[in-house]
C-alpha atoms as an extended CHARMM CRD file, in Angstrom:
* protein
*
       125  EXT
         1         1  MET       CA              0.1920000000       -0.0630000000       -0.0130000000  PROA      1               0.0000000000
         2         2  ASN       CA              2.6930000000        2.4600000000        0.8800000000  PROA      2               0.0000000000
         3         3  THR       CA              4.1150000000        1.9780000000       -2.8310000000  PROA      3               0.0000000000
         4         4  VAL       CA              0.9960000000        2.7460000000       -4.3560000000  PROA      4               0.0000000000
         5         5  MET       CA              0.7160000000        5.7120000000       -2.2320000000  PROA      5               0.0000000000
         6         6  GLU       CA              4.0640000000        6.9980000000       -2.9360000000  PROA      6               0.0000000000
         7         7  ARG       CA              3.8150000000        6.8550000000       -6.6750000000  PROA      7               0.0000000000
         8         8  VAL       CA              0.4760000000        8.6900000000       -6.1320000000  PROA      8               0.0000000000
         9         9  GLN       CA              1.7990000000       11.5450000000       -4.2780000000  PROA      9               0.0000000000
        10        10  ARG       CA              5.3060000000       11.5590000000       -6.6860000000  PROA      10              0.0000000000
        11        11  ILE       CA              2.4390000000       12.0960000000       -9.6510000000  PROA      11              0.0000000000
        12        12  ILE       CA              0.9110000000       14.7930000000       -8.1060000000  PROA      12              0.0000000000
        13        13  THR       CA              3.9790000000       16.4910000000       -6.9090000000  PROA      13              0.0000000000
        14        14  GLU       CA              5.7210000000       16.2970000000      -10.2980000000  PROA      14              0.0000000000
        15        15  HSD       CA              2.7750000000       18.1010000000      -11.9690000000  PROA      15              0.0000000000
        16        16  THR       CA              2.9810000000       21.1410000000       -9.3290000000  PROA      16              0.0000000000
        17        17  GLY       CA             -0.0310000000       19.7740000000       -7.4580000000  PROA      17              0.0000000000
        18        18  THR       CA             -0.4720000000       19.8470000000       -3.6130000000  PROA      18              0.0000000000
        19        19  ILE       CA             -1.8020000000       17.4470000000       -1.4070000000  PROA      19              0.0000000000
        20        20  VAL       CA             -4.5350000000       19.0560000000        0.7610000000  PROA      20              0.0000000000
        21        21  LYS       CA             -5.5290000000       16.2170000000        3.2170000000  PROA      21              0.0000000000
        22        22  HSD       CA             -4.0490000000       12.6200000000        3.6100000000  PROA      22              0.0000000000
        23        23  ASP       CA             -6.0530000000       10.4210000000        6.1350000000  PROA      23              0.0000000000
        24        24  LEU       CA             -5.2930000000        6.8860000000        6.6170000000  PROA      24              0.0000000000
        25        25  TRP       CA             -8.4460000000        5.2640000000        8.0780000000  PROA      25              0.0000000000
        26        26  GLY       CA             -6.5620000000        1.6680000000        8.5040000000  PROA      26              0.0000000000
        27        27  LEU       CA             -7.8450000000       -1.7440000000        8.2770000000  PROA      27              0.0000000000
        28        28  ARG       CA            -11.8060000000       -1.6360000000        7.8390000000  PROA      28              0.0000000000
        29        29  LYS       CA            -14.2050000000       -4.5680000000        7.1410000000  PROA      29              0.0000000000
        30        30  LEU       CA            -15.5270000000       -4.4020000000        3.4960000000  PROA      30              0.0000000000
        31        31  ALA       CA            -19.2330000000       -4.2090000000        2.9800000000  PROA      31              0.0000000000
        32        32  TYR       CA            -19.0920000000       -7.2510000000        0.8710000000  PROA      32              0.0000000000
        33        33  PRO       CA            -16.1690000000       -9.6800000000        0.0590000000  PROA      33              0.0000000000
        34        34  ILE       CA            -13.9910000000       -8.4530000000       -3.2420000000  PROA      34              0.0000000000
        35        35  LYS       CA            -11.3220000000      -10.8760000000       -4.6690000000  PROA      35              0.0000000000
        36        36  HSD       CA            -12.3170000000      -13.1850000000       -1.6890000000  PROA      36              0.0000000000
        37        37  MET       CA            -11.0420000000      -10.4220000000        0.7370000000  PROA      37              0.0000000000
        38        38  ASN       CA            -13.2800000000       -9.2130000000        3.7800000000  PROA      38              0.0000000000
        39        39  GLU       CA            -10.9720000000       -6.4660000000        5.0440000000  PROA      39              0.0000000000
        40        40  GLY       CA             -9.2480000000       -3.4690000000        3.2480000000  PROA      40              0.0000000000
        41        41  ASN       CA             -7.0740000000       -0.6170000000        3.9210000000  PROA      41              0.0000000000
        42        42  TYR       CA             -8.6920000000        2.8060000000        3.8030000000  PROA      42              0.0000000000
        43        43  VAL       CA             -7.0650000000        5.5320000000        2.5360000000  PROA      43              0.0000000000
        44        44  HSD       CA             -8.6430000000        9.5130000000        1.8170000000  PROA      44              0.0000000000
        45        45  LEU       CA             -6.4200000000       11.4760000000       -0.3060000000  PROA      45              0.0000000000
        46        46  GLN       CA             -7.4730000000       15.1060000000       -1.2790000000  PROA      46              0.0000000000
        47        47  PHE       CA             -5.2590000000       16.8650000000       -3.5500000000  PROA      47              0.0000000000
        48        48  GLN       CA             -5.3450000000       19.9670000000       -6.0290000000  PROA      48              0.0000000000
        49        49  VAL       CA             -3.8800000000       20.1230000000       -9.6490000000  PROA      49              0.0000000000
        50        50  GLU       CA             -4.2100000000       22.6890000000      -12.3100000000  PROA      50              0.0000000000
        51        51  GLN       CA             -4.2140000000       20.2650000000      -15.1590000000  PROA      51              0.0000000000
        52        52  LEU       CA             -6.8160000000       17.4870000000      -16.2160000000  PROA      52              0.0000000000
        53        53  ALA       CA             -4.1090000000       15.2680000000      -17.5950000000  PROA      53              0.0000000000
        54        54  VAL       CA             -2.8720000000       14.4910000000      -13.8720000000  PROA      54              0.0000000000
        55        55  GLY       CA             -6.4350000000       13.0400000000      -13.4060000000  PROA      55              0.0000000000
        56        56  ARG       CA             -6.1650000000       10.6970000000      -16.3660000000  PROA      56              0.0000000000
        57        57  GLU       CA             -2.5720000000        9.6280000000      -15.6210000000  PROA      57              0.0000000000
        58        58  LEU       CA             -3.6790000000        8.8800000000      -11.8560000000  PROA      58              0.0000000000
        59        59  ASN       CA             -6.8210000000        6.9370000000      -13.0860000000  PROA      59              0.0000000000
        60        60  THR       CA             -4.4950000000        4.8730000000      -15.6210000000  PROA      60              0.0000000000
        61        61  LEU       CA             -2.0240000000        4.2370000000      -12.7720000000  PROA      61              0.0000000000
        62        62  LEU       CA             -4.6360000000        3.2730000000      -10.2930000000  PROA      62              0.0000000000
        63        63  ARG       CA             -6.6510000000        1.0410000000      -12.6560000000  PROA      63              0.0000000000
        64        64  VAL       CA             -3.7370000000       -0.9450000000      -13.7130000000  PROA      64              0.0000000000
        65        65  THR       CA             -2.2800000000       -1.2880000000       -9.8740000000  PROA      65              0.0000000000
        66        66  ASP       CA             -2.8620000000       -4.9840000000       -8.7230000000  PROA      66              0.0000000000
        67        67  ASP       CA             -2.7520000000       -4.0250000000       -5.1730000000  PROA      67              0.0000000000
        68        68  LEU       CA             -5.8230000000       -1.7540000000       -5.0410000000  PROA      68              0.0000000000
        69        69  LEU       CA             -9.1970000000       -3.4190000000       -4.4850000000  PROA      69              0.0000000000
        70        70  ARG       CA            -11.2160000000       -0.2900000000       -5.4920000000  PROA      70              0.0000000000
        71        71  TYR       CA            -10.7700000000        3.3380000000       -5.8640000000  PROA      71              0.0000000000
        72        72  LEU       CA            -12.7950000000        6.2980000000       -6.4610000000  PROA      72              0.0000000000
        73        73  MET       CA            -11.8350000000        9.6860000000       -7.8630000000  PROA      73              0.0000000000
        74        74  VAL       CA            -14.1460000000       12.8380000000       -7.4490000000  PROA      74              0.0000000000
        75        75  GLU       CA            -13.7530000000       16.0920000000       -8.9010000000  PROA      75              0.0000000000
        76        76  LEU       CA            -14.7620000000       18.8940000000       -6.5760000000  PROA      76              0.0000000000
        77        77  ASP       CA            -16.2890000000       21.9960000000       -7.5750000000  PROA      77              0.0000000000
        78        78  VAL       CA            -14.6150000000       24.6680000000       -5.8180000000  PROA      78              0.0000000000
        79        79  ARG       CA            -16.3570000000       27.7210000000       -7.6420000000  PROA      79              0.0000000000
        80        80  PRO       CA            -18.2670000000       29.9180000000       -5.3720000000  PROA      80              0.0000000000
        81        81  PRO       CA            -21.9030000000       29.1270000000       -5.3390000000  PROA      81              0.0000000000
        82        82  LYS       CA            -24.2680000000       31.5530000000       -7.3590000000  PROA      82              0.0000000000
        83        83  ALA       CA            -26.0770000000       34.2840000000       -5.1190000000  PROA      83              0.0000000000
        84        84  ARG       CA            -29.7140000000       33.2910000000       -4.6500000000  PROA      84              0.0000000000
        85        85  VAL       CA            -32.3580000000       35.6760000000       -4.6060000000  PROA      85              0.0000000000
        86        86  PRO       CA            -34.4840000000       35.1030000000       -1.6220000000  PROA      86              0.0000000000
        87        87  ARG       CA            -38.1650000000       34.2600000000       -2.2690000000  PROA      87              0.0000000000
        88        88  ARG       CA            -41.0990000000       36.3640000000       -0.7880000000  PROA      88              0.0000000000
        89        89  PRO       CA            -43.5500000000       34.6600000000        1.4700000000  PROA      89              0.0000000000
        90        90  LEU       CA            -46.8370000000       33.7020000000       -0.1730000000  PROA      90              0.0000000000
        91        91  ALA       CA            -48.7840000000       36.2710000000        1.8680000000  PROA      91              0.0000000000
        92        92  ARG       CA            -46.3930000000       39.1580000000        0.5270000000  PROA      92              0.0000000000
        93        93  GLN       CA            -46.7590000000       37.5680000000       -3.0520000000  PROA      93              0.0000000000
        94        94  ALA       CA            -50.7630000000       37.6220000000       -2.5250000000  PROA      94              0.0000000000
        95        95  ALA       CA            -50.7310000000       41.1870000000       -1.3750000000  PROA      95              0.0000000000
        96        96  ALA       CA            -48.3310000000       42.4140000000       -4.2250000000  PROA      96              0.0000000000
        97        97  ALA       CA            -50.1520000000       40.9450000000       -6.8820000000  PROA      97              0.0000000000
        98        98  PRO       CA            -52.4280000000       43.2160000000       -9.0320000000  PROA      98              0.0000000000
        99        99  ALA       CA            -56.0690000000       42.8710000000       -8.4050000000  PROA      99              0.0000000000
       100       100  ARG       CA            -58.0510000000       40.6220000000      -11.1060000000  PROA      100             0.0000000000
       101       101  PRO       CA            -61.3420000000       42.1440000000      -12.4230000000  PROA      101             0.0000000000
       102       102  VAL       CA            -64.2590000000       40.6250000000      -10.7340000000  PROA      102             0.0000000000
       103       103  LEU       CA            -67.7310000000       40.6840000000      -12.5690000000  PROA      103             0.0000000000
       104       104  ALA       CA            -70.4500000000       42.2370000000      -10.3100000000  PROA      104             0.0000000000
       105       105  ALA       CA            -73.3690000000       40.3670000000      -11.8710000000  PROA      105             0.0000000000
       106       106  PRO       CA            -73.4270000000       36.8700000000      -13.8460000000  PROA      106             0.0000000000
       107       107  VAL       CA            -73.8310000000       37.5920000000      -17.4180000000  PROA      107             0.0000000000
       108       108  VAL       CA            -77.4820000000       36.5850000000      -18.5500000000  PROA      108             0.0000000000
       109       109  PRO       CA            -78.2390000000       35.6230000000      -22.2170000000  PROA      109             0.0000000000
       110       110  THR       CA            -80.6600000000       37.7250000000      -24.0860000000  PROA      110             0.0000000000
       111       111  ALA       CA            -83.6160000000       36.4720000000      -25.7040000000  PROA      111             0.0000000000
       112       112  PRO       CA            -83.3560000000       35.6090000000      -29.4070000000  PROA      112             0.0000000000
       113       113  VAL       CA            -84.1150000000       38.4490000000      -31.9040000000  PROA      113             0.0000000000
       114       114  VAL       CA            -86.8970000000       37.6590000000      -34.0700000000  PROA      114             0.0000000000
       115       115  PRO       CA            -86.8280000000       39.5300000000      -37.4870000000  PROA      115             0.0000000000
       116       116  THR       CA            -90.0640000000       41.7930000000      -38.0270000000  PROA      116             0.0000000000
       117       117  ALA       CA            -92.2800000000       41.0790000000      -41.1660000000  PROA      117             0.0000000000
       118       118  ALA       CA            -91.8260000000       44.4280000000      -42.9180000000  PROA      118             0.0000000000
       119       119  ALA       CA            -90.4210000000       43.1410000000      -46.1260000000  PROA      119             0.0000000000
       120       120  PRO       CA            -91.3700000000       39.8780000000      -47.8550000000  PROA      120             0.0000000000
       121       121  ALA       CA            -88.9290000000       37.3200000000      -47.8670000000  PROA      121             0.0000000000
       122       122  GLY       CA            -89.4380000000       36.3750000000      -51.4200000000  PROA      122             0.0000000000
       123       123  PRO       CA            -87.8770000000       37.8550000000      -54.7180000000  PROA      123             0.0000000000
       124       124  ALA       CA            -88.5340000000       41.0590000000      -55.7250000000  PROA      124             0.0000000000
       125       125  GLN       CA            -90.5150000000       41.6560000000      -59.1850000000  PROA      125             0.0000000000
């Protein structure tokens, strides 16, 4: 395990990276057997590099290393979060909303209009 960690640290420092955190969690029981093993040494390594090529090189190194059962590399987003606009409470939203027009009385349909018999409906001669 030490040789793997030394190689990983060497690759990071060769590419002008810095190791932020290095925690040895020690021998722990695995959640399920992997390659007929029930226990494994856990290591948490947090590092910072500027180039994406370093991550690819580390991924290749860790993938072909027989001493590792599993590994996980996660890229952290260190950008500051966007400023959020606070939402107004619902009571204020209702008070600030424009008033909707309200009908005073229901609309009643009018009676049908009947044409008057002032002119004959037939053709004019």
